[in-house]
Tab-separated table of C-alpha atoms in Angstrom:
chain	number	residue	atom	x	y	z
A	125	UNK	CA	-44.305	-34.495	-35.172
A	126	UNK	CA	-44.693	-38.253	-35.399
A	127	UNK	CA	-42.682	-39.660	-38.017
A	128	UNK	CA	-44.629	-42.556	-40.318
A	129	UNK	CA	-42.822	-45.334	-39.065
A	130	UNK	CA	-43.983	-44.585	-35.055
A	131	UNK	CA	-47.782	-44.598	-36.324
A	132	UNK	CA	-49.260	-47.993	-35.343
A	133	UNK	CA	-50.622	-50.810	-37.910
A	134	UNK	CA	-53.870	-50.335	-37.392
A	135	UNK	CA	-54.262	-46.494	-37.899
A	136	UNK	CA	-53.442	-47.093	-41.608
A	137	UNK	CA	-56.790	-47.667	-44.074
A	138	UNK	CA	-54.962	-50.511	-45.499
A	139	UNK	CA	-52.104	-53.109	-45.512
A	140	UNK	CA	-48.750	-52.427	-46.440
A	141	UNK	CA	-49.099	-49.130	-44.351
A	142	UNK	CA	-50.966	-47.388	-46.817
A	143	UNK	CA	-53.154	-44.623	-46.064
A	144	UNK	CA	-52.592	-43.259	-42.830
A	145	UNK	CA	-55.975	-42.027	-40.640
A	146	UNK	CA	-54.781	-41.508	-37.252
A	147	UNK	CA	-56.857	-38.172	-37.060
A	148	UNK	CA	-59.283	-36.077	-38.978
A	149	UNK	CA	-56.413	-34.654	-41.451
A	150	UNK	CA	-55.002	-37.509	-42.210
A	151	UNK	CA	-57.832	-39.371	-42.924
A	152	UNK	CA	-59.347	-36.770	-45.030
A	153	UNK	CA	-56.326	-36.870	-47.095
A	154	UNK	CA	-56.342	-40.547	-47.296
A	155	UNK	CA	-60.186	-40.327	-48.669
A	156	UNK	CA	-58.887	-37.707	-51.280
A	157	UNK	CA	-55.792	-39.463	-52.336
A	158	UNK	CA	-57.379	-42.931	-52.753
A	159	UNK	CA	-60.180	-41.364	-55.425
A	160	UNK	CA	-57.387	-40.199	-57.140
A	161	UNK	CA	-55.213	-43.333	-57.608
A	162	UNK	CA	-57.122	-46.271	-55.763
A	163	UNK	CA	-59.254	-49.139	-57.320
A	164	UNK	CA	-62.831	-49.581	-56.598
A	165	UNK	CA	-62.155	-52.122	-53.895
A	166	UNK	CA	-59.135	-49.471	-52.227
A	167	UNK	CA	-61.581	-47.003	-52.462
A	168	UNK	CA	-64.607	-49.051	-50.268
A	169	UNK	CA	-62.029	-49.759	-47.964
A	170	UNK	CA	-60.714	-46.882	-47.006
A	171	UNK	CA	-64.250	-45.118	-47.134
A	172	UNK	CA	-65.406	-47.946	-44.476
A	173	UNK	CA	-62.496	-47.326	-42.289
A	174	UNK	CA	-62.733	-44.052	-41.911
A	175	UNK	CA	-66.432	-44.038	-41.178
A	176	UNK	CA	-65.646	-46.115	-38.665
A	177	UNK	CA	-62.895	-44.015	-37.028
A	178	UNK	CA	-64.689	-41.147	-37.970
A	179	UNK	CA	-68.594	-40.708	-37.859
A	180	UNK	CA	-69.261	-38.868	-40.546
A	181	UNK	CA	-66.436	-38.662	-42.993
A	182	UNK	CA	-65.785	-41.464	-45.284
A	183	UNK	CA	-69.672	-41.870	-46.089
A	184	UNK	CA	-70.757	-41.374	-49.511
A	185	UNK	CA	-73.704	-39.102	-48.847
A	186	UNK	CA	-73.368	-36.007	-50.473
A	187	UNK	CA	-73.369	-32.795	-48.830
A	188	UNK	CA	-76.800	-31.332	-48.183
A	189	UNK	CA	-77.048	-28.794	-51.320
A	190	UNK	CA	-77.696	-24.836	-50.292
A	191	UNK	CA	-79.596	-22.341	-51.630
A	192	UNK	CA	-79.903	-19.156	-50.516
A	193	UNK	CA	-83.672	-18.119	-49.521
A	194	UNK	CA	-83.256	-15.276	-52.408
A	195	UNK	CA	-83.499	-17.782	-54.581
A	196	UNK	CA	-86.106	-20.196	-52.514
A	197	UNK	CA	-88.157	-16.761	-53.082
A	198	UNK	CA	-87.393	-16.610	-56.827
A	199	UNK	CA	-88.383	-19.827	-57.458
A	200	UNK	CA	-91.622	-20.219	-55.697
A	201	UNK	CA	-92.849	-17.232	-57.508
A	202	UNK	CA	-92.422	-14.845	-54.415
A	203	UNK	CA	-91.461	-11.771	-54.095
A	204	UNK	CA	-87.375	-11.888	-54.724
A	205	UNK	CA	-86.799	-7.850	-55.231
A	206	UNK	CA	-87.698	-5.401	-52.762
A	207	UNK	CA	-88.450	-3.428	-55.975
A	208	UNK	CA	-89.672	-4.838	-58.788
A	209	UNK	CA	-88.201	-3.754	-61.420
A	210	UNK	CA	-90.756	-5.540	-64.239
A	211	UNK	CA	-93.454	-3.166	-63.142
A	212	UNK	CA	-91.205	0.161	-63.334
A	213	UNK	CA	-92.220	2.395	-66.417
């Protein structure tokens, strides 16, 4: 296991060694960790850095939202129950 002070320079998000991204983990736990306790400018930083190194993380588009096609069904007035239970007497 690499120990902090072997990583190089420029695989931290920003000076002073902070934020190490020199993979996936690490920069996913740099993202988390500086919305927790960075400023605004610490926080575009690292979120451009890590896009960079990694397409993909690190850019602020939300995750596409699911919904399950039970409820795509519901919704649109479809059938959602293969018994419907309304018209049961």
């Amino acid at each position: 296991k690499a120990t902090r002070a072997a990583i190089p320079s420029t695989k931290f998000a920003l000076p002073g060694r902070r934020y190490p991204i020199e993979n996936r983990s690490h920069a996913a736990n740099a993202l988390s960790r500086v919305s927790q306790f960075g400023t605004p400018a610490e926080k575009a930083t690292v979120r451009r850095k890590v896009a960079a190194a990694y397409p993909g993380m690190g850019d602020s588009t939300p995750p596409r939202k699911r919904t399950s096609n039970f409820r795509n069904r519901a919704k649109s007035g479809g059938e959602a129950y293969a018994y419907d239970f309304r018209k049961a007497k």
